[in-house]
mmCIF file of N, CA and C in Angstrom:
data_model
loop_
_atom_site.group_PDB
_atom_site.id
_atom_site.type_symbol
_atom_site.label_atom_id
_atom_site.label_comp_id
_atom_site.label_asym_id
_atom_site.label_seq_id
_atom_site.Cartn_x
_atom_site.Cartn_y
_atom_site.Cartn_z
ATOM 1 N N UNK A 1 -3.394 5.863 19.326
ATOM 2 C CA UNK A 1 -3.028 6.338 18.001
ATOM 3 C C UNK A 1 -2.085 5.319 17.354
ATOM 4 N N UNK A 2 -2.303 5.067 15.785
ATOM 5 C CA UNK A 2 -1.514 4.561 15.268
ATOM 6 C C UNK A 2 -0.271 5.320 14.742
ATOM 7 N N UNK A 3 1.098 4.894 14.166
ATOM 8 C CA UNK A 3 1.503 5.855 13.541
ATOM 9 C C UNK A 3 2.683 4.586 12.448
ATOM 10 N N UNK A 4 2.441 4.789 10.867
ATOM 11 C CA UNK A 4 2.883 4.045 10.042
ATOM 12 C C UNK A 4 4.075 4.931 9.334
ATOM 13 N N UNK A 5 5.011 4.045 9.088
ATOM 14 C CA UNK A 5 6.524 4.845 8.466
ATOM 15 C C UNK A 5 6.369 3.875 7.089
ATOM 16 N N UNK A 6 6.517 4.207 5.928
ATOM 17 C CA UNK A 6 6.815 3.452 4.540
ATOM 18 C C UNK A 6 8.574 3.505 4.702
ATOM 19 N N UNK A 7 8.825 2.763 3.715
ATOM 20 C CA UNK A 7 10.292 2.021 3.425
ATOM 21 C C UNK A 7 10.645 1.648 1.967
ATOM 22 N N UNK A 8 11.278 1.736 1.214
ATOM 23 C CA UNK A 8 11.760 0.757 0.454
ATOM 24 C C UNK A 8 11.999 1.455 -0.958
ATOM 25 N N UNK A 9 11.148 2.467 -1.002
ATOM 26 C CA UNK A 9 11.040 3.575 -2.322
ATOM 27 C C UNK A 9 12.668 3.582 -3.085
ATOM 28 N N UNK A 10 12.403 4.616 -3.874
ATOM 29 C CA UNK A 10 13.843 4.615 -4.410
ATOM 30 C C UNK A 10 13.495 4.827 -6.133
ATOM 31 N N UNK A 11 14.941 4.719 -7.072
ATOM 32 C CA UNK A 11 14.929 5.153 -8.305
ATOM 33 C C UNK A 11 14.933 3.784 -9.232
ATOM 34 N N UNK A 12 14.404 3.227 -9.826
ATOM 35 C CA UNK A 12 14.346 1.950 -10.783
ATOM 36 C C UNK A 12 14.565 1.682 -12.433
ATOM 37 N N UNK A 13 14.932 1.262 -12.809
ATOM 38 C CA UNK A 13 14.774 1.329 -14.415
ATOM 39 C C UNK A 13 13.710 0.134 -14.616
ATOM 40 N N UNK A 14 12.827 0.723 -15.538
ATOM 41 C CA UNK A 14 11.607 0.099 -16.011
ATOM 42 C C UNK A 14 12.311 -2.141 -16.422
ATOM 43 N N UNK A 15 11.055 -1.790 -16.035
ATOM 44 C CA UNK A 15 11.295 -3.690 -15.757
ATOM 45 C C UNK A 15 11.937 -4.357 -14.253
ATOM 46 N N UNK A 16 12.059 -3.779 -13.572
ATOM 47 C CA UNK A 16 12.816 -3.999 -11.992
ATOM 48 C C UNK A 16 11.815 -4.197 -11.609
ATOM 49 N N UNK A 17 12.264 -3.843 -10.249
ATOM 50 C CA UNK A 17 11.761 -4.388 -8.927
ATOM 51 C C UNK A 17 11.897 -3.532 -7.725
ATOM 52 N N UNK A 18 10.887 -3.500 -6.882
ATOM 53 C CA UNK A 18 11.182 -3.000 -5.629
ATOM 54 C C UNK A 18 10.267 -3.004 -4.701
ATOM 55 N N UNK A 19 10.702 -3.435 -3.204
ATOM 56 C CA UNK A 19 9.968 -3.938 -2.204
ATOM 57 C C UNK A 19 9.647 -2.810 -1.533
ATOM 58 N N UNK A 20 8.313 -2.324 -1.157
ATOM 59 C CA UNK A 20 8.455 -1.253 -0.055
ATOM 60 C C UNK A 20 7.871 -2.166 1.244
ATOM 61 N N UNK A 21 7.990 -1.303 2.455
ATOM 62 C CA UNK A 21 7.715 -1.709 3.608
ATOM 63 C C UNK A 21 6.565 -0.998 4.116
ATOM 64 N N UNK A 22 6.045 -1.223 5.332
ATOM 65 C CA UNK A 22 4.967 -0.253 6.007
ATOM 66 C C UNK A 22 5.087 -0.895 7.428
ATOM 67 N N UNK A 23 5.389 -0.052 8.653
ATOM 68 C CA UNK A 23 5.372 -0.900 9.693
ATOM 69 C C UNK A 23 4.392 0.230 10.843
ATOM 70 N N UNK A 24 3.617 -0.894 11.259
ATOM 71 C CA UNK A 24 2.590 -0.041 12.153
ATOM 72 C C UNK A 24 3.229 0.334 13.670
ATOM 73 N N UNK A 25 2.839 1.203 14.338
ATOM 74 C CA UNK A 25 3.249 1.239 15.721
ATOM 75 C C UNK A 25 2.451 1.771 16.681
ATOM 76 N N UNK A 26 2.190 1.839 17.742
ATOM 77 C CA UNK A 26 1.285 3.131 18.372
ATOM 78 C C UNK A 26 0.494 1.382 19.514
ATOM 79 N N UNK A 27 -0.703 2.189 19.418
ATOM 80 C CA UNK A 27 -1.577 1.571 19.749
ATOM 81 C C UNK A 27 -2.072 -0.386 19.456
ATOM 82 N N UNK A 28 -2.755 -0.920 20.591
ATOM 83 C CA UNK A 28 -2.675 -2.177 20.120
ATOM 84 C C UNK A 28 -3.355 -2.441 18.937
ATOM 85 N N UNK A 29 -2.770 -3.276 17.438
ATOM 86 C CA UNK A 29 -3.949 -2.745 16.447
ATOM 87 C C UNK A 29 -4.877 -4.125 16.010
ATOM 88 N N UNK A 30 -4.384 -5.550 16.606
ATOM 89 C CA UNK A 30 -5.103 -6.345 16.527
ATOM 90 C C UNK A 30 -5.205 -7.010 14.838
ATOM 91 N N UNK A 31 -6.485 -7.436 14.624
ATOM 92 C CA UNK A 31 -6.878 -7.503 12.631
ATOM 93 C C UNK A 31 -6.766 -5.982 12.327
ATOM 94 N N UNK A 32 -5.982 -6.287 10.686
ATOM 95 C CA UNK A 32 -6.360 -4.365 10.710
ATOM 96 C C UNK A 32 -6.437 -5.082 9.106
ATOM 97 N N UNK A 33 -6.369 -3.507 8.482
ATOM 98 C CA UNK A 33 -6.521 -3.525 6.746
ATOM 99 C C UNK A 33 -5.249 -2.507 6.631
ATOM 100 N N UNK A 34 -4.687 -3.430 5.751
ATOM 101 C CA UNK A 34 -3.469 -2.157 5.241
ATOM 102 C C UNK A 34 -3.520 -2.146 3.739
ATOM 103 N N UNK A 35 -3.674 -0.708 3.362
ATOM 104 C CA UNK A 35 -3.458 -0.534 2.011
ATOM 105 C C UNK A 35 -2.412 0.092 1.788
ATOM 106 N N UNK A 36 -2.024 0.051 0.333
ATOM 107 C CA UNK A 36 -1.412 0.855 -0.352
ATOM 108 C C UNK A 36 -2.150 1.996 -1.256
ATOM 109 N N UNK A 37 -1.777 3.418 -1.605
ATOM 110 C CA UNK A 37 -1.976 3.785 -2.388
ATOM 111 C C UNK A 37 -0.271 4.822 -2.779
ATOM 112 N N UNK A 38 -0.937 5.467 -4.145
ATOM 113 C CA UNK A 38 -0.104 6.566 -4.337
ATOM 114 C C UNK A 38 -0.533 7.310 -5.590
ATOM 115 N N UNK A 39 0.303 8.284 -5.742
ATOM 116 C CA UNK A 39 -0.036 9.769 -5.900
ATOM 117 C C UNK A 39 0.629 10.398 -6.961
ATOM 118 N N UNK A 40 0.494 11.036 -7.608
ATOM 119 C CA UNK A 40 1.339 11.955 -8.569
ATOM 120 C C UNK A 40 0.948 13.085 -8.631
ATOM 121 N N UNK A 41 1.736 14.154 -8.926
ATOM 122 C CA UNK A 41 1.146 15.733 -8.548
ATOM 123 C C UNK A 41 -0.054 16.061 -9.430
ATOM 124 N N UNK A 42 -0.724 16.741 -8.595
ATOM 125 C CA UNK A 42 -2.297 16.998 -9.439
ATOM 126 C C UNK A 42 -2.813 15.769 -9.955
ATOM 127 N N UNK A 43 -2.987 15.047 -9.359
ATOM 128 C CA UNK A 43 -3.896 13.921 -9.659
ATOM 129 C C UNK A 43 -4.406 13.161 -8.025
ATOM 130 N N UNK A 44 -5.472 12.367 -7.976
ATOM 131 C CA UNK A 44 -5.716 12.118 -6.871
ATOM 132 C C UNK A 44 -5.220 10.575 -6.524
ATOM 133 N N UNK A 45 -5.716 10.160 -5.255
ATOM 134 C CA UNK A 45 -4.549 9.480 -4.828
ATOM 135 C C UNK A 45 -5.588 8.009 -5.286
ATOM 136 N N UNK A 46 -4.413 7.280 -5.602
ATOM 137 C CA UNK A 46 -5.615 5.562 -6.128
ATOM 138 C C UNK A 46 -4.603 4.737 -5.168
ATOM 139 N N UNK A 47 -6.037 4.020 -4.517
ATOM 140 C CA UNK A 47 -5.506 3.054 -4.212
ATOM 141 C C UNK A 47 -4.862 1.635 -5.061
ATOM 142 N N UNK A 48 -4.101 0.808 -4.787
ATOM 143 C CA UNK A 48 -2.788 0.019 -5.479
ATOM 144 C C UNK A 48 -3.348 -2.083 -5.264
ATOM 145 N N UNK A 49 -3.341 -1.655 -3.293
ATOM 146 C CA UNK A 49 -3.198 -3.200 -2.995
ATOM 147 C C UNK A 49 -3.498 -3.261 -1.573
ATOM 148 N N UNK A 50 -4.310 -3.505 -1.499
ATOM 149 C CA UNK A 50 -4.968 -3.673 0.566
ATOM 150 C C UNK A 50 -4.696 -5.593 0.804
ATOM 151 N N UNK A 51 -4.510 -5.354 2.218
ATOM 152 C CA UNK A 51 -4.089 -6.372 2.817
ATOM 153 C C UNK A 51 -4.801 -6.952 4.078
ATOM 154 N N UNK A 52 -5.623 -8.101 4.315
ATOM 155 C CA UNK A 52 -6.464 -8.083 5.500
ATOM 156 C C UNK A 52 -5.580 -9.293 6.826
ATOM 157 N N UNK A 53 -5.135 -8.485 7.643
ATOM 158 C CA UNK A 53 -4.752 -9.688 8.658
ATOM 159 C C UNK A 53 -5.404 -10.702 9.280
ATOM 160 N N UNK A 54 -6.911 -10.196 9.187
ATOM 161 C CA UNK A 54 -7.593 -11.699 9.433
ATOM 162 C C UNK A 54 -7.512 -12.681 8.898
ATOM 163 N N UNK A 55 -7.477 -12.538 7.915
ATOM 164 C CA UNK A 55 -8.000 -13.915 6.812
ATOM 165 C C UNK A 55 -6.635 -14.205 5.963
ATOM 166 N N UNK A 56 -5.808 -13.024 5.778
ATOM 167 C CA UNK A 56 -4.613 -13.045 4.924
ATOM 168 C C UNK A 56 -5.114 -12.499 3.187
ATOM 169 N N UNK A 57 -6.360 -11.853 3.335
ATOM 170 C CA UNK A 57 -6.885 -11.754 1.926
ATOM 171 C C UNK A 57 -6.198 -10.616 1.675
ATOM 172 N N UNK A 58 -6.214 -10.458 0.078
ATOM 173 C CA UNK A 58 -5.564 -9.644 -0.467
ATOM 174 C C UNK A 58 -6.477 -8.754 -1.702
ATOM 175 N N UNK A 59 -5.982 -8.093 -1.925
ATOM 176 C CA UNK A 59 -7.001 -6.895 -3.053
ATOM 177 C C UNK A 59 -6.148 -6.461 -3.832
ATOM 178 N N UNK A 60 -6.390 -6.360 -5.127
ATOM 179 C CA UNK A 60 -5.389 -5.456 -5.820
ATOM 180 C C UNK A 60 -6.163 -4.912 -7.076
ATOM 181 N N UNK A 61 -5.983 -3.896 -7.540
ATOM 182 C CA UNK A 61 -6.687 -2.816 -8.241
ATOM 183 C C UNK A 61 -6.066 -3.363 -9.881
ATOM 184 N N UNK A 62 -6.586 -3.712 -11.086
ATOM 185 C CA UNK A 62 -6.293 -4.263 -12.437
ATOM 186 C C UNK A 62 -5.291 -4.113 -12.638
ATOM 187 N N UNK A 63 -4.711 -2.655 -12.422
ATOM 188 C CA UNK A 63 -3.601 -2.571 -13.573
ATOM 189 C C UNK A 63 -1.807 -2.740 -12.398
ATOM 190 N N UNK A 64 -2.072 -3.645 -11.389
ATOM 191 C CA UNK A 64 -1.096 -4.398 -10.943
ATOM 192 C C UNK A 64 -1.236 -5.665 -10.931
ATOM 193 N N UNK A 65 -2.442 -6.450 -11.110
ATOM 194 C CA UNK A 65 -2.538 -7.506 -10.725
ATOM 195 C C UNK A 65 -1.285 -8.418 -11.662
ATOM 196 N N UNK A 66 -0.978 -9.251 -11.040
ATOM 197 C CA UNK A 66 0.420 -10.088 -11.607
ATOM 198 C C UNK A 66 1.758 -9.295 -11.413
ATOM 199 N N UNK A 67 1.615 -8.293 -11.492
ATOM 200 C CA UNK A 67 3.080 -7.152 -11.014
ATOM 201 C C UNK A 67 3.240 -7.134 -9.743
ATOM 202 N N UNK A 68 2.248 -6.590 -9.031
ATOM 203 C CA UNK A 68 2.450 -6.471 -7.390
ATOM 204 C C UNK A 68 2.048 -7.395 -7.035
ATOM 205 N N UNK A 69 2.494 -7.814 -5.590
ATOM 206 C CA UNK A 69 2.644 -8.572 -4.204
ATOM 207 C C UNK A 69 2.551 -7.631 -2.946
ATOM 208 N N UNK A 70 1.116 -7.845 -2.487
ATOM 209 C CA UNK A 70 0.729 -7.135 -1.415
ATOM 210 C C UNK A 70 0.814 -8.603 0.188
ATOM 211 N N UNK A 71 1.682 -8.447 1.197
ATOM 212 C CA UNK A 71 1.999 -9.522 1.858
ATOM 213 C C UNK A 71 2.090 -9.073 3.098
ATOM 214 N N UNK A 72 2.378 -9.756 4.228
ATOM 215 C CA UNK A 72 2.663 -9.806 5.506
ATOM 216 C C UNK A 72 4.168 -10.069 5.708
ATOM 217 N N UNK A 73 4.579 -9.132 6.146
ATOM 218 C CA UNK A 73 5.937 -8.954 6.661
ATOM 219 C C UNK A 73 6.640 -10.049 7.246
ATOM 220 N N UNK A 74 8.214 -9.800 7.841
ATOM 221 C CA UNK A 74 8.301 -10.837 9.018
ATOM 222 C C UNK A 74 8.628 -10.408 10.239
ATOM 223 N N UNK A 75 8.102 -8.907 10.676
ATOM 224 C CA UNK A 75 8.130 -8.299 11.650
ATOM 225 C C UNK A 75 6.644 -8.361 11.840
ATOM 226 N N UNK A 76 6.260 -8.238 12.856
ATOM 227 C CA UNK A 76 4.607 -7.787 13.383
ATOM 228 C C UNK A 76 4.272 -6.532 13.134
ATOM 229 N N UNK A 77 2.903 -6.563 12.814
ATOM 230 C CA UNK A 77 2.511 -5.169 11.895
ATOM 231 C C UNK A 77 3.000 -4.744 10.806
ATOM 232 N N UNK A 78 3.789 -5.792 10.083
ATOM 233 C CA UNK A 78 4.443 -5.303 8.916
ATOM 234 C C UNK A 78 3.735 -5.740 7.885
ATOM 235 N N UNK A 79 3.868 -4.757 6.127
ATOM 236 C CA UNK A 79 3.330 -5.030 5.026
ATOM 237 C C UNK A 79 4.166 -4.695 4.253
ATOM 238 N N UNK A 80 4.022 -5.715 3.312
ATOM 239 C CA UNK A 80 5.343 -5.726 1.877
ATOM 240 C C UNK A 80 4.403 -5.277 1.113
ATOM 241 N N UNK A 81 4.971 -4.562 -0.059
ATOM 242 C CA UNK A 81 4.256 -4.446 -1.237
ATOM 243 C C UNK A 81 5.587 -4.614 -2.340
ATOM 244 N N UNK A 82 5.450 -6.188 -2.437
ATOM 245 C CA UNK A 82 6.469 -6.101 -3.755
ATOM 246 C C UNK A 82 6.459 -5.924 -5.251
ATOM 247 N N UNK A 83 6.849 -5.197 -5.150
ATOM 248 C CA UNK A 83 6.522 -4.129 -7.071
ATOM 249 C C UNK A 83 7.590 -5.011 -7.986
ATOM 250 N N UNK A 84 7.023 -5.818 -9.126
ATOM 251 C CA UNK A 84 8.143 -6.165 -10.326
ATOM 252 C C UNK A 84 7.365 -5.657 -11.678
ATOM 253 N N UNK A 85 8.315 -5.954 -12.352
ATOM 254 C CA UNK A 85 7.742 -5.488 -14.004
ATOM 255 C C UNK A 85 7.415 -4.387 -13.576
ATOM 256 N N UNK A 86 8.129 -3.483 -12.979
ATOM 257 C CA UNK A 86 7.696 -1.931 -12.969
ATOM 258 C C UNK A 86 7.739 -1.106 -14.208
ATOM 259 N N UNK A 87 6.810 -0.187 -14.411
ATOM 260 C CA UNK A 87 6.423 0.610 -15.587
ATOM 261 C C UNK A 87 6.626 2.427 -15.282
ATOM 262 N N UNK A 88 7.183 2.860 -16.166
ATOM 263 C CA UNK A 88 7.387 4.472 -15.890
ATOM 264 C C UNK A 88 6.206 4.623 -15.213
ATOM 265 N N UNK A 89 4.733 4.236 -15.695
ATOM 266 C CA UNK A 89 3.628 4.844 -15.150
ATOM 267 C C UNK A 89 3.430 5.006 -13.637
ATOM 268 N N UNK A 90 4.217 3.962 -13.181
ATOM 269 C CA UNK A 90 4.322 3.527 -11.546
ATOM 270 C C UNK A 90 4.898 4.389 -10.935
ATOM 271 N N UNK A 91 5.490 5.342 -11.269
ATOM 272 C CA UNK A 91 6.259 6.456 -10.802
ATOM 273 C C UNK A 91 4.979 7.554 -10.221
ATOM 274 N N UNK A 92 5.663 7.354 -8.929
ATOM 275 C CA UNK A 92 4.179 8.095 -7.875
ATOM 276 C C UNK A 92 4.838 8.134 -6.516
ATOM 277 N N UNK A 93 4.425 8.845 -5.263
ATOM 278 C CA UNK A 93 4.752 8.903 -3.849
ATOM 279 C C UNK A 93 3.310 7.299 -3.596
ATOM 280 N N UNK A 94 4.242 6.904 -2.567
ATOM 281 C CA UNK A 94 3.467 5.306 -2.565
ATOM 282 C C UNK A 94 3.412 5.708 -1.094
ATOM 283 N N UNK A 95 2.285 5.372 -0.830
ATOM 284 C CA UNK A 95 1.902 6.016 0.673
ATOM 285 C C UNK A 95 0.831 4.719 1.540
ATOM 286 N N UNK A 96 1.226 4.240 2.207
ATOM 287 C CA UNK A 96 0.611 2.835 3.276
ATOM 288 C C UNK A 96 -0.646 3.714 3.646
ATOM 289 N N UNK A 97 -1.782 2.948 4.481
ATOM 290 C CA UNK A 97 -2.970 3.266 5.379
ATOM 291 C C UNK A 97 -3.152 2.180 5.878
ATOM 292 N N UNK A 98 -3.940 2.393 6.594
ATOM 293 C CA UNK A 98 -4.416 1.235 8.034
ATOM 294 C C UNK A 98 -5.593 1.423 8.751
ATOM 295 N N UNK A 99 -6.033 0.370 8.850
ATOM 296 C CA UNK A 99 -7.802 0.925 9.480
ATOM 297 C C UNK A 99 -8.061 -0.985 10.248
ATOM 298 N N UNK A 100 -8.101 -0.094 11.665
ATOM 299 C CA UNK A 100 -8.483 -1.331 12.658
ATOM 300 C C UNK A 100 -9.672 -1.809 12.105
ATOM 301 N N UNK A 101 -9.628 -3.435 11.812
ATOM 302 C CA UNK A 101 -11.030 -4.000 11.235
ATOM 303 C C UNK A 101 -10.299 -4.764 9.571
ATOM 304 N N UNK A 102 -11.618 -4.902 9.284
ATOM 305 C CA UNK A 102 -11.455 -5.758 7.565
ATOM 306 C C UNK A 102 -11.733 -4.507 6.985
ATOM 307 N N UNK A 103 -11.656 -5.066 5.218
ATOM 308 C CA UNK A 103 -11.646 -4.074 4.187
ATOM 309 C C UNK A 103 -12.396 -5.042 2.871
ATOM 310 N N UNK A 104 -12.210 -4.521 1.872
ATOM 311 C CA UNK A 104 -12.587 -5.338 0.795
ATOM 312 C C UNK A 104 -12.275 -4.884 -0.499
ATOM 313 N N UNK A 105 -12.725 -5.098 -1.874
ATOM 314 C CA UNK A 105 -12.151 -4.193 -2.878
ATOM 315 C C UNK A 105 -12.785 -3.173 -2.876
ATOM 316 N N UNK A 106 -13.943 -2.618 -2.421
ATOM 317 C CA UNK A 106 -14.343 -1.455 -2.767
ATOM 318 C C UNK A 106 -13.422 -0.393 -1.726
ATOM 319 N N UNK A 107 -12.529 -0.943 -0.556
ATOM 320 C CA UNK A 107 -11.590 -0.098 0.154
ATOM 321 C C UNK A 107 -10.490 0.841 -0.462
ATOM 322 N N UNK A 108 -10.528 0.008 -1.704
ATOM 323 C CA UNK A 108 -9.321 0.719 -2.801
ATOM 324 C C UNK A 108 -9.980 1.997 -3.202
ATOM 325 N N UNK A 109 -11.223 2.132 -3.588
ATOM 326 C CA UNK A 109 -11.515 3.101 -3.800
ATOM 327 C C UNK A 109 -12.226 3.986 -3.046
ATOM 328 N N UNK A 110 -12.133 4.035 -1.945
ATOM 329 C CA UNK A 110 -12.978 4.804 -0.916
ATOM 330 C C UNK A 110 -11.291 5.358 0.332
ATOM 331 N N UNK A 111 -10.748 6.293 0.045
ATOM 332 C CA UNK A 111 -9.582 6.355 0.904
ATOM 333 C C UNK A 111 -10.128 6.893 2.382
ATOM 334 N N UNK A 112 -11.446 7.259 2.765
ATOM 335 C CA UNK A 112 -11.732 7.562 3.666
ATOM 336 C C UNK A 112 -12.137 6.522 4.576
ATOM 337 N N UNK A 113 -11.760 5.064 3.978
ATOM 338 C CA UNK A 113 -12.162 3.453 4.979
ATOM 339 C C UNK A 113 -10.694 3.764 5.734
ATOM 340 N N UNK A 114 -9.633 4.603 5.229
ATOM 341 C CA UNK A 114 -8.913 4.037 6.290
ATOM 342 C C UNK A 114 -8.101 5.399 6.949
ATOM 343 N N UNK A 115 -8.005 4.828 8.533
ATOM 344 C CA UNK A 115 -8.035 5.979 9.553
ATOM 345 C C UNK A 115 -6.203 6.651 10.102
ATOM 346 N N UNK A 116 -5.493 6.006 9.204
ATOM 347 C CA UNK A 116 -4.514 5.956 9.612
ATOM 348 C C UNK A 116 -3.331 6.201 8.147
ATOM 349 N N UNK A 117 -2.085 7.232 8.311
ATOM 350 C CA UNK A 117 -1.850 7.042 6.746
ATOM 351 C C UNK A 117 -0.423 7.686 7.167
ATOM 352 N N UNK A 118 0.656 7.008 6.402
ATOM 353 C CA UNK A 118 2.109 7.415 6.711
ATOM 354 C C UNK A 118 2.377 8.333 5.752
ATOM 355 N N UNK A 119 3.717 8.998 5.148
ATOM 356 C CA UNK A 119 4.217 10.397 5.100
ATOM 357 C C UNK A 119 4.423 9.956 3.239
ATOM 358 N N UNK A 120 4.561 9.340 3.100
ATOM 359 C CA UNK A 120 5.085 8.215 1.727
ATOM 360 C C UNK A 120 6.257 7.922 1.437
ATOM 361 N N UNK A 121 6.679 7.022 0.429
ATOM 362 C CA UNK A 121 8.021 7.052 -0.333
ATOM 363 C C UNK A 121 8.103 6.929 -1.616
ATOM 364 N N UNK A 122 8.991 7.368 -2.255
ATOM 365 C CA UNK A 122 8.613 8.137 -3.609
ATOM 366 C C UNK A 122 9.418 6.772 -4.251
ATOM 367 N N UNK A 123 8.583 6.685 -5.272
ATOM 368 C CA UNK A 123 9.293 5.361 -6.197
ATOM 369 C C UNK A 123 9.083 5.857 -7.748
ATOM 370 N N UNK A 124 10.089 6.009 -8.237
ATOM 371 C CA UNK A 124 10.506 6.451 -9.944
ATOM 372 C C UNK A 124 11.387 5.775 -10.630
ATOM 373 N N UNK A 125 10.138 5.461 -11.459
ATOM 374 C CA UNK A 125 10.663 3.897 -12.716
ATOM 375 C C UNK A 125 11.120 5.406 -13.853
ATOM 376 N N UNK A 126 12.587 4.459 -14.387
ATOM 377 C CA UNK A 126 12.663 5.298 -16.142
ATOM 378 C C UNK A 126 13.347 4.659 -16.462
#
């Protein structure tokens, strides 16, 4: 079993910044895919920014591209997702996943590619 903890959430004023974390643990996990997504009440969950440890490729869904930084940690099993030019809209529970293997962009939108998913951390731009 895997088991992923998020990090970094918190309260922002629009135009900031903020790094979250995701660190894997459990089982050996080898190449994996780590995404991001998140959530706002009554709405469903979109994925943000997936991350492939094989290759170092990266994915990110339009309406971050140039804002977010989806990266490799400097712990093992770790994933940054660094958020700038944050926008009220960004205000959501930001929740990591993980799925032993590759991914691609259509992973962003399919949340059932990945097998593994931490508790979230709530990040609110105003």
């Amino acid at each position: 079993d895997v088991q992923l903890v998020e990090s970094g959430g918190g309260s922002v004023q629009v135009g900031g910044s903020l790094r979250l974390s995701c660190v894997a643990s459990g089982d050996t996990i080898g190449r994996y895919c780590m995404g991001w997504f998140r959530q706002i009440p009554d709405k469903e969950r979109e994925g943000v920014a997936a991350f492939y440890s094989g290759s170092n490729t990266t994915y990110y869904v339009d309406h971050v591209k140039g804002r977010f930084t989806i990266s490799r940690g400097s712990a093992e099993n770790t994933v940054w997702l660094q958020m700038s030019s944050l926008k009220s809209e960004d205000t959501a529970m930001y929740y990591c996943a993980l799925v032993v293997g590759s991914c691609g962009d259509r992973s962003l939108q399919e949340r059932s590619w990945f097998d593994y998913w931490g508790r979230g951390t709530q990040v609110t731009v105003s």
